[in-house]
Amino acid sequence: MIWYYLIRRLFLLSFVFFALTCFAFSLGYLFPGDPLVNFSGISQPDDELLPVLVQQYRLEQGYLQQYLAFLQRILQGDWGLSLASQQPVLHEIIRVFPATLELVSYALFISFVLGVPLGLIAAIKANHWTGRAISSIALLGYSLPIFWWALLMIMLFSIGLGWLPTSGRISVLYEIPVTTGFMLPDILMSGQTYWQAALQDAIRHLWLPAFVLATYPTTVMIRFTRDAMLSVWQQSYIKTARAKGLSRSQVLYRHGLRNAMLPVLRQLGLQFSTLVTLAMITELIFSWPGIGLWLLDSINQRNYPAIQGGLLVISSLVILVNILLDILYTLLNPLARKQVHG
Amino acid sequence: MAKFQWLQQKDELGPLSQLWHSFRQQHAAVLGLILFGFFALIAVFGPLITPYDPYLQNPDAVLLPPSWDDAGDVRYLLGTDDLGRDQFSRLIKGASYTFGIAFMTALGALLLGFLLGVLAGMSKGFRASAFNHVLDLALTIPSLLLAIIIVAILGPGLVNTIWAIMLALLPQFVHGIRNSILQQLEQDYVIAYRLDGANNWQILRYVILPNTWEQLTVLFSMALSTAILDIAALGFLGLGAQSPAAEWGLMVAEALDLIYLSPWSIALPGLLIFVAVLSVNLVSDGLRTAMRKRQES
């Protein structure tokens, strides 16, 4: 039964990837300019190169052949050159992508650690002032425009108090060799003599962007956890468990939280694409050298191969996270396993 | 607990009045509704009440702080920007841009999403399945990324970003409407009506629509808050409204170079975006609570 479900998901995944690559391929024609330039990133191919490229991209053949050639190049890792830097797009993405992943994962971590307990408190003390206060703060945080919030934080902590730096991942004083692309593990593995100072500096750079980016997912977690917990708390099995003599905390953990986290998990996937959008804006404001900043630069430079590559990578990430969460949800929830066809 | 409520007039009210009754009891939601109405009025009639032309530059009054500051000028209530344009007038004008256009965008997405959602909800088999898969794909592309791609194809500008935001909002509408229609189709009264000989159109018109409009309102209010945030964010990034438009997000971006000189010119437009989104969210939360209470009673 579960295998059948997994195969269905896999089929869905391949369909979505097919549609995504079709869309990315058609961008080569939709973007202004010559499709050959948009695909290859070579702005002025000379007379020798031109026939080779036309041959390689199968431009004189039909769209289907061109799409197949495109797919082949994507799988082989030939994503064209960036029009701005004339470097391979894939290399640039590999260089900037870990920074985004790092920022997003810290923000998600903060949102779990803060959001779930706060949401629980808000649900249990729904009519108490603590519950109301948490719900109100969550609503306020939910309504904040992130760029304004980031600027306010910069005005307060960087310009006003001077505690935290405003931009970048680490001070230029420290030279950290790139091994994984993730800053904190890289510093730990670097073996430099100043690694402790570098670590402190990197964490000081991390505070503001991670906190600003975490605001939205944290408030979303609070709201979802609270709503889910409120509806679970009215179920009869909670009353049964209480009547059997379990203590409040036992009921809360074994019967309440486990059931309440399921819908939260489900909603989380839908919120992930919003989180990526917010991460792109955060990166711009804090000059965090991630894929969002890179893409926003690319749009200003009309760097079409880079936009195409960025679309593929970011959408694939969101799709994968969605499908993984969906599978996780089905594995954890016996009720959902019955309805695999739905 | 269910109580006997024979003597209470509440039960004799229609569904809409019941909803309003429990909405009115939530003070925060009423406050949100008042703010929402205020923004809507400003967005429509704002251009008539601005003290100055929002684009008029006065070289003699550049970068004035708000009038309560010692260096402020009472003729410019909220000060001026770096070109000597009146902040107060620009902020009022911005309501038509950010709030008004977001409203139109969300409304357009609602209408289009409703059509597609009905088509998806009422169809079966392969068509419905293929539709779902396309929808899943559309839901995964982040709205900013979609806007970047549309801007890359069509070029920056307010109208192009409106299309981008509409496209980005569309999947959640289609999803929500489809789900509520499917939920309705499972109800016994739909089957009963079908047994009476009603066709698909009649079921949709007389049974499903009256039962889903509340869902539509909630979906719309959620989309509206997203639309305001997205328009402001795209304006801030320089992809949406272009200078000299008095769009709130763009105003924050233009004041970015002046962050040391005039922090208020960043704080004020952002505050308005925040309050506008907050008012929509308050109304949306209040509506949902009121709906839940009405269904429980």
XYZ file of C-alpha atoms in Angstrom:
639
model
C 0.000 0.000 0.000
C 2.659 2.459 1.036
C 4.768 1.495 -1.963
C 1.884 2.247 -4.220
C 1.648 5.676 -2.625
C 5.379 6.320 -3.018
C 5.262 5.335 -6.680
C 2.390 7.717 -7.231
C 4.364 10.509 -5.583
C 7.370 9.666 -7.723
C 5.195 9.852 -10.805
C 3.887 13.222 -9.690
C 7.433 14.399 -9.041
C 8.577 13.432 -12.520
C 5.536 15.115 -14.066
C 6.209 18.326 -12.172
C 9.862 18.284 -13.172
C 8.852 17.697 -16.766
C 6.532 20.714 -16.685
C 9.164 22.795 -14.941
C 11.849 22.036 -17.516
C 9.352 22.768 -20.301
C 8.704 26.154 -18.725
C 12.418 26.844 -18.269
C 13.074 25.835 -21.872
C 10.346 28.099 -23.234
C 11.917 31.026 -21.360
C 14.776 30.902 -23.842
C 12.277 32.012 -26.468
C 10.156 34.242 -24.222
C 13.029 36.371 -22.989
C 13.922 39.264 -25.274
C 16.845 38.657 -27.618
C 18.261 35.740 -29.535
C 17.322 32.275 -28.141
C 20.872 31.112 -28.857
C 22.300 33.819 -26.596
C 19.645 33.153 -23.938
C 20.493 29.452 -23.864
C 24.263 29.599 -24.143
C 25.093 32.890 -22.466
C 27.678 33.677 -25.123
C 26.719 37.198 -26.121
C 28.623 37.429 -29.426
C 29.432 33.991 -30.818
C 32.017 34.323 -33.625
C 31.728 32.683 -37.040
C 33.517 29.525 -35.964
C 31.504 28.997 -32.816
C 28.091 29.818 -34.277
C 27.586 26.662 -36.407
C 28.897 24.503 -33.570
C 26.402 26.013 -31.133
C 23.505 25.764 -33.584
C 24.443 22.126 -34.106
C 24.783 21.446 -30.393
C 21.529 23.218 -29.445
C 19.759 21.703 -32.494
C 18.316 25.139 -33.258
C 17.610 24.290 -36.891
C 15.424 21.365 -35.813
C 11.948 21.374 -34.255
C 11.073 22.462 -30.713
C 10.887 18.894 -29.451
C 14.465 18.161 -30.530
C 15.591 21.436 -28.996
C 13.861 20.583 -25.739
C 15.537 17.178 -25.649
C 18.907 18.807 -26.256
C 18.100 21.275 -23.471
C 17.210 18.456 -21.092
C 20.425 16.663 -21.979
C 22.503 19.763 -21.261
C 20.729 20.303 -17.914
C 21.453 16.710 -16.880
C 25.071 16.971 -17.996
C 25.552 20.133 -15.951
C 26.046 22.460 -18.927
C 23.722 25.283 -17.891
C 25.250 27.918 -20.153
C 27.390 30.888 -19.206
C 26.353 33.833 -17.108
C 26.045 36.845 -19.408
C 27.484 39.126 -16.733
C 30.576 37.199 -15.645
C 30.985 34.626 -18.468
C 31.331 31.935 -15.784
C 29.300 28.698 -15.979
C 25.893 29.321 -14.387
C 25.934 26.029 -12.521
C 29.251 26.888 -10.826
C 27.890 30.240 -9.734
C 24.758 28.590 -8.340
C 26.836 26.034 -6.448
C 28.866 28.910 -5.036
C 25.896 30.980 -3.816
C 23.294 28.340 -3.000
C 24.727 27.074 0.325
C 24.552 30.586 1.801
C 20.808 30.685 1.148
C 20.292 27.182 2.508
C 22.232 28.117 5.612
C 20.165 31.249 6.242
C 16.862 29.495 5.576
C 17.685 26.533 7.781
C 18.694 28.727 10.737
C 15.493 30.724 10.316
C 13.432 27.519 10.189
C 15.264 26.212 13.261
C 14.464 29.396 15.195
C 10.849 29.212 14.081
C 10.490 25.635 15.330
C 12.177 26.263 18.647
C 10.165 29.411 19.341
C 6.980 28.858 17.367
C 5.814 25.431 18.564
C 6.066 26.063 22.329
C 4.595 29.545 22.012
C 1.734 28.207 19.893
C 1.078 25.512 22.503
C 0.974 28.066 25.300
C -1.319 30.255 23.214
C -3.699 27.318 22.725
C -3.713 26.052 26.308
C -4.088 29.515 27.805
C -6.353 30.718 25.013
C -8.474 32.860 27.321
C -5.671 33.889 29.650
C -3.749 37.116 28.993
C -0.574 35.172 28.059
C -2.408 33.337 25.282
C -3.969 36.534 24.004
C -0.635 38.343 24.099
C 1.091 35.593 22.109
C -1.700 35.521 19.532
C -1.596 39.300 19.150
C 2.178 39.344 18.734
C 1.891 36.567 16.173
C -0.675 38.573 14.233
C 1.575 41.650 14.340
C 4.574 39.651 13.127
C 2.471 38.077 10.410
C 1.613 41.524 9.020
C 5.128 42.961 8.936
C 6.560 43.863 5.526
C 9.921 42.120 5.796
C 12.038 44.786 4.100
C 10.725 47.452 6.474
C 11.222 45.197 9.483
C 14.794 44.480 8.376
C 15.506 48.203 7.983
C 14.033 48.944 11.405
C 16.254 46.274 12.938
C 19.265 47.721 11.142
C 18.374 51.207 12.338
C 18.041 49.941 15.905
C 20.823 47.393 16.324
C 23.400 48.537 13.786
C 23.029 52.293 13.436
C 21.475 53.147 16.794
C 23.190 50.768 19.178
C 26.084 49.697 17.009
C 25.976 46.099 18.253
C 25.710 44.120 15.038
C 27.128 44.519 11.517
C 24.700 45.324 8.711
C 25.890 43.273 5.779
C 27.718 40.196 4.571
C 28.423 36.814 6.146
C 31.766 37.498 7.741
C 34.229 40.353 8.109
C 36.780 40.612 5.264
C 39.538 40.294 7.872
C 39.087 36.550 8.041
C 39.886 34.299 5.140
C 37.959 31.073 5.303
C 38.591 28.438 2.611
C 35.329 27.218 1.066
C 34.771 23.493 1.512
C 31.052 23.002 2.088
C 29.876 26.544 1.372
C 28.202 26.677 4.779
C 29.973 29.296 6.839
C 29.931 27.838 10.337
C 31.112 24.303 9.425
C 33.688 25.840 7.092
C 35.146 27.885 9.933
C 35.259 24.854 12.222
C 37.017 22.829 9.547
C 39.328 25.593 8.378
C 41.996 24.927 11.020
C 43.014 28.591 11.004
C 44.547 30.005 14.163
C 41.867 32.679 14.398
C 38.937 30.317 14.014
C 37.346 31.291 17.335
C 37.356 34.981 16.476
C 36.078 34.175 12.989
C 33.261 32.061 14.431
C 32.223 34.867 16.744
C 32.283 37.309 13.864
C 30.218 35.025 11.616
C 27.626 34.556 14.348
C 27.443 38.325 14.841
C 26.761 38.639 11.104
C 24.164 35.880 11.250
C 22.014 37.262 14.074
C 20.110 40.001 12.271
C 19.299 38.273 8.957
C 18.346 35.009 10.649
C 16.144 36.796 13.159
C 14.470 38.965 10.524
C 13.863 36.009 8.226
C 12.616 33.881 11.131
C 9.894 36.389 12.042
C 7.428 35.235 9.417
C 7.820 31.438 9.820
C 7.763 31.788 13.606
C 4.463 33.639 13.571
C 3.090 31.152 11.060
C 4.158 28.275 13.322
C 2.530 29.944 16.324
C -0.730 30.439 14.449
C -0.837 26.945 12.950
C 0.157 25.205 16.178
C -2.394 27.217 18.130
C -5.238 26.527 15.684
C -4.393 22.830 15.371
C -4.029 22.423 19.125
C -7.317 24.195 19.791
C -9.178 21.836 17.493
C -7.387 18.744 18.817
C -8.041 19.805 22.399
C -11.797 19.538 21.805
C -11.643 15.959 20.515
C -13.160 13.193 22.566
C -9.935 11.209 22.805
C -8.436 14.032 24.815
C -11.343 13.829 27.252
C -10.929 10.048 27.358
C -7.252 10.347 28.101
C -7.933 12.860 30.851
C -10.672 10.625 32.253
C -8.295 7.678 32.325
C -6.238 9.712 34.763
C -3.306 10.854 32.658
C -1.708 14.042 33.838
C -2.096 17.245 31.877
C 1.431 17.135 30.496
C 1.093 13.482 29.470
C -2.114 14.202 27.586
C -0.538 17.268 26.072
C 2.498 15.476 24.765
C 1.207 12.018 23.851
C -2.247 12.827 22.581
C -2.322 16.539 21.931
C 0.962 17.609 20.405
C 1.448 14.561 18.210
C -1.925 14.998 16.603
C -1.664 18.758 16.401
C 1.712 18.705 14.653
C 0.331 16.747 11.695
C -1.670 19.569 10.091
C 1.169 21.951 10.949
C 3.557 19.742 9.004
C 1.170 19.766 6.088
C 0.861 23.550 6.030
C 4.602 24.017 6.349
C 5.192 22.823 2.797
C 2.862 25.449 1.380
C 4.628 28.161 3.362
C 8.049 27.143 2.113
C 7.804 29.062 -1.146
C 6.858 32.215 0.775
C 9.884 31.628 2.963
C 12.128 31.454 -0.096
C 10.664 34.729 -1.390
C 11.333 36.395 1.942
C 14.851 34.946 2.014
C 15.570 36.635 -1.319
C 14.523 40.040 0.043
C 16.463 39.486 3.269
C 19.559 38.612 1.287
C 19.286 41.823 -0.695
C 18.989 44.002 2.390
C 21.796 42.332 4.320
C 23.999 41.796 1.229
C 23.992 38.107 2.093
C 25.751 36.439 -0.843
C 23.047 33.864 -1.551
C 21.027 32.856 -4.565
C 18.379 35.522 -3.950
C 20.859 38.375 -4.141
C 22.449 36.712 -7.158
C 19.074 36.441 -8.928
C 18.098 40.025 -8.146
C 21.446 41.152 -9.544
C 20.812 38.982 -12.594
C 17.507 40.680 -13.327
C 19.152 44.100 -13.199
C 21.848 42.876 -15.598
C 19.305 41.161 -17.901
C 21.286 37.996 -17.318
C 18.837 35.502 -18.845
C 20.778 32.224 -18.526
C 21.224 32.965 -14.821
C 17.501 33.637 -14.327
C 16.702 30.377 -16.100
C 19.123 28.433 -13.899
C 17.892 30.168 -10.753
C 14.306 29.250 -11.602
C 15.245 25.593 -12.026
C 17.192 25.371 -8.769
C 14.811 27.298 -6.520
C 11.679 25.613 -7.863
C 13.272 22.182 -7.580
C 14.149 22.916 -3.977
C 10.601 23.986 -3.162
C 9.112 20.992 -4.997
C 11.412 18.547 -3.228
C 10.642 20.019 0.188
C 6.918 19.871 -0.572
C 6.989 16.265 -1.693
C 9.211 15.169 1.201
C 6.892 16.827 3.725
C 3.921 15.210 2.009
C 5.525 11.767 2.236
C 6.499 12.393 5.850
C 2.926 13.409 6.616
C 1.569 10.229 5.088
C 4.086 8.062 6.914
C 3.256 9.675 10.239
C -0.494 9.794 9.806
C -2.281 6.429 9.633
C -5.498 8.128 8.499
C -3.860 9.657 5.450
C -2.409 6.304 4.442
C -5.912 4.969 3.912
C -6.713 7.721 1.431
C -3.729 7.385 -0.842
C -5.927 7.628 -3.854
C -7.322 11.005 -2.883
C -22.083 22.629 25.040
C -25.367 22.993 23.241
C -27.854 25.036 25.242
C -31.527 25.676 24.853
C -31.769 28.984 23.101
C -35.490 29.276 22.482
C -35.792 32.683 23.970
C -32.810 34.203 22.257
C -33.543 36.190 19.183
C -30.173 35.267 17.676
C -31.389 32.064 16.095
C -34.088 33.822 14.151
C -31.548 35.990 12.364
C -30.357 35.123 8.903
C -26.885 33.672 8.397
C -25.414 37.055 7.452
C -26.748 38.822 10.539
C -25.555 35.956 12.732
C -22.116 36.361 11.251
C -22.155 40.095 11.840
C -23.391 39.525 15.393
C -20.402 37.393 16.353
C -18.014 39.527 14.297
C -19.128 42.627 16.217
C -18.225 41.018 19.531
C -14.537 40.902 18.600
C -13.135 44.335 19.260
C -9.891 43.758 17.385
C -11.769 42.666 14.278
C -14.039 45.720 14.404
C -10.991 47.949 14.777
C -9.506 46.184 11.746
C -12.700 46.770 9.785
C -12.666 50.491 10.653
C -9.031 50.769 9.577
C -9.811 48.827 6.423
C -12.664 51.179 5.577
C -10.418 54.137 6.286
C -7.765 52.862 3.887
C -10.394 52.102 1.263
C -11.773 55.659 1.531
C -8.293 57.169 1.298
C -7.488 54.973 -1.691
C -10.587 56.190 -3.545
C -10.825 59.820 -2.461
C -7.163 60.383 -1.499
C -6.220 62.452 -4.567
C -8.968 64.951 -3.672
C -7.721 65.665 -0.167
C -3.951 65.896 -0.569
C -2.754 69.333 0.623
C -0.113 69.470 -2.119
C 0.419 67.797 -5.457
C 2.305 64.608 -4.498
C 4.788 65.197 -7.322
C 5.320 68.942 -6.762
C 8.938 69.658 -5.862
C 9.763 72.563 -3.587
C 13.528 73.273 -3.646
C 13.205 75.584 -0.641
C 11.909 72.841 1.647
C 14.103 69.780 1.201
C 14.291 66.968 3.774
C 12.167 68.707 6.375
C 11.453 66.559 9.428
C 7.823 66.089 10.561
C 6.169 69.240 11.884
C 6.393 68.274 15.586
C 10.180 68.265 15.296
C 11.988 71.516 16.209
C 13.311 71.876 12.675
C 9.959 71.006 11.127
C 7.580 73.275 9.258
C 3.893 73.233 10.062
C 2.969 73.643 6.392
C 4.470 70.193 5.761
C 2.740 68.001 8.326
C 4.972 64.930 7.908
C 7.982 66.698 6.414
C 9.357 66.506 2.903
C 11.613 64.119 0.983
C 14.948 64.821 -0.694
C 13.259 66.539 -3.665
C 11.062 68.719 -1.480
C 7.870 66.763 -2.128
C 5.294 66.737 0.645
C 5.424 63.398 2.501
C 1.831 63.609 3.726
C 0.449 64.021 0.195
C 2.679 61.262 -1.111
C 1.597 58.875 1.624
C -2.075 59.576 0.862
C -1.438 59.052 -2.841
C 0.366 55.816 -1.969
C -2.849 54.351 -0.576
C -4.320 54.322 -4.091
C -1.208 52.605 -5.384
C -0.388 50.014 -2.768
C -3.780 49.407 -1.189
C -6.041 50.139 -4.168
C -4.054 48.204 -6.731
C -3.593 45.299 -4.333
C -7.367 45.215 -3.904
C -7.911 45.159 -7.670
C -5.268 42.481 -8.115
C -6.769 40.256 -5.443
C -10.228 40.778 -6.926
C -9.018 39.831 -10.391
C -7.308 36.740 -9.037
C -10.494 35.852 -7.157
C -12.666 36.014 -10.280
C -10.234 34.082 -12.419
C -9.513 31.595 -9.642
C -13.218 31.092 -9.091
C -13.769 30.173 -12.732
C -10.852 27.753 -12.779
C -11.715 26.373 -9.344
C -15.271 25.604 -10.418
C -13.995 23.919 -13.571
C -11.524 21.884 -11.528
C -14.018 21.026 -8.814
C -16.793 19.943 -11.133
C -14.638 17.878 -13.486
C -13.607 14.316 -12.800
C -11.078 11.712 -13.830
C -8.051 12.462 -15.941
C -8.873 16.131 -16.469
C -9.105 16.798 -12.724
C -5.925 14.850 -12.072
C -3.908 16.680 -14.739
C -5.265 19.973 -13.458
C -4.120 19.155 -9.931
C -0.621 18.408 -11.081
C -0.305 21.682 -12.941
C -1.656 23.430 -9.870
C 0.915 21.735 -7.664
C 3.638 23.065 -9.933
C 2.216 26.563 -9.904
C 1.969 26.545 -6.114
C 5.659 25.776 -5.801
C 7.096 28.703 -7.743
C 7.685 31.472 -5.197
C 5.776 34.648 -6.068
C 8.876 36.822 -6.164
C 10.587 34.384 -8.526
C 7.530 34.414 -10.775
C 7.542 38.206 -10.713
C 11.244 38.241 -11.593
C 10.594 36.005 -14.577
C 7.633 38.044 -15.786
C 9.624 41.241 -15.356
C 12.489 39.632 -17.268
C 10.119 38.847 -20.136
C 8.020 42.025 -20.184
C 10.285 44.539 -18.453
C 9.758 46.266 -15.091
C 6.629 48.262 -14.396
C 3.547 48.315 -12.212
C 1.208 46.695 -14.748
C 3.558 43.771 -15.349
C 3.939 43.114 -11.648
C 0.163 43.180 -11.269
C 0.013 40.257 -13.711
C 2.800 38.520 -11.846
C 1.082 38.874 -8.478
C -2.245 37.821 -9.952
C -0.628 34.692 -11.367
C 1.083 34.025 -8.063
C -2.190 34.391 -6.123
C -4.211 32.317 -8.566
C -3.179 28.783 -7.459
C -4.226 29.280 -3.847
C -7.629 30.542 -4.955
C -8.129 27.634 -7.345
C -6.971 25.218 -4.659
C -9.229 26.678 -1.976
C -12.299 26.936 -4.187
C -11.808 23.463 -5.601
C -11.478 21.983 -2.113
C -14.586 23.684 -0.789
C -16.577 22.595 -3.854
C -15.417 19.002 -3.455
C -16.346 19.196 0.214
C -19.818 20.445 -0.712
C -20.296 17.759 -3.367
C -19.951 15.081 -0.687
C -22.836 16.486 1.354
C -26.104 14.597 1.531
C -28.195 17.573 0.471
C -26.291 17.758 -2.813
C -27.067 14.116 -3.491
C -30.683 14.718 -2.561
C -30.854 17.664 -4.925
C -29.269 15.597 -7.656
C -31.851 12.877 -7.110
C -34.478 15.544 -7.609
C -33.119 15.882 -11.110
C -30.905 18.943 -10.792
C -28.086 19.273 -13.303
C -24.544 20.400 -12.578
C -25.276 24.060 -13.218
C -28.280 24.100 -10.891
C -26.314 22.374 -8.150
C -23.566 24.933 -8.546
C -25.915 27.899 -8.628
C -28.378 27.017 -5.877
C -26.475 24.737 -3.499
C -22.745 25.147 -3.770
C -22.381 28.897 -4.292
C -24.504 29.965 -1.322
C -22.481 27.603 0.858
C -19.041 28.712 -0.279
C -19.175 32.503 -0.305
C -17.865 32.676 3.269
C -14.890 30.601 2.208
C -14.436 33.006 -0.696
C -14.377 36.027 1.610
C -11.726 34.472 3.808
C -9.651 33.441 0.789
C -9.965 36.953 -0.592
C -8.851 38.624 2.607
C -5.835 36.327 2.877
C -4.930 37.042 -0.744
C -5.358 40.772 -0.206
C -2.780 40.869 2.575
C -0.361 38.889 0.400
C -1.027 41.235 -2.525
C -0.290 44.366 -0.482
C 2.945 42.859 0.827
C 3.981 41.672 -2.644
C 3.281 44.976 -4.411
C 5.212 46.836 -1.744
C 8.073 44.320 -1.844
C 8.332 44.465 -5.635
C 8.225 48.258 -5.521
C 10.989 48.157 -2.943
C 13.101 45.894 -5.163
C 12.667 48.268 -8.114
C 10.734 45.689 -10.138
C 7.247 47.106 -9.564
C 6.077 50.713 -9.557
C 8.714 52.999 -11.028
C 9.872 56.395 -9.856
C 8.297 58.948 -9.295
C 5.159 56.970 -8.363
C 4.247 57.405 -4.706
C 4.033 53.679 -4.016
C 4.836 52.922 -0.356
C 7.411 50.206 -0.998
C 9.164 52.335 -3.605
C 9.182 55.258 -1.169
C 11.012 53.110 1.391
C 13.537 52.113 -1.267
C 14.093 55.722 -2.345
C 14.653 56.797 1.257
C 17.254 54.064 1.735
C 20.167 56.382 0.925
C 18.872 58.829 3.512
C 18.731 56.294 6.333
C 21.028 58.442 8.508
C 19.588 61.824 7.477
C 15.857 61.161 7.617
C 14.928 57.842 9.223
C 11.267 58.966 9.342
C 10.990 58.773 5.553
C 11.698 55.032 5.851
C 9.601 54.563 8.967
C 6.370 56.230 7.778
C 5.600 54.433 4.460
C 6.585 51.116 6.029
C 4.325 51.788 8.970
C 1.404 52.387 6.600
C 2.069 49.106 4.769
C 2.188 47.372 8.124
C -1.073 48.910 9.356
C -2.841 48.216 6.057
C -1.832 44.543 6.128
C -2.658 44.334 9.812
C -6.175 45.693 9.232
C -6.802 43.106 6.524
C -5.480 40.313 8.732
C -7.601 41.449 11.680
C -10.739 41.384 9.541
C -9.754 38.016 8.106
C -9.165 36.497 11.554
C -12.382 37.985 12.869
C -14.342 36.573 9.946
C -12.925 33.122 10.468
C -13.676 33.156 14.190
C -17.204 34.422 13.530
C -17.773 31.692 10.948
C -16.560 29.018 13.328
C -18.784 30.306 16.124
C -21.801 30.400 13.841
C -21.235 26.855 12.659
C -20.895 25.647 16.238
C -24.100 27.304 17.442
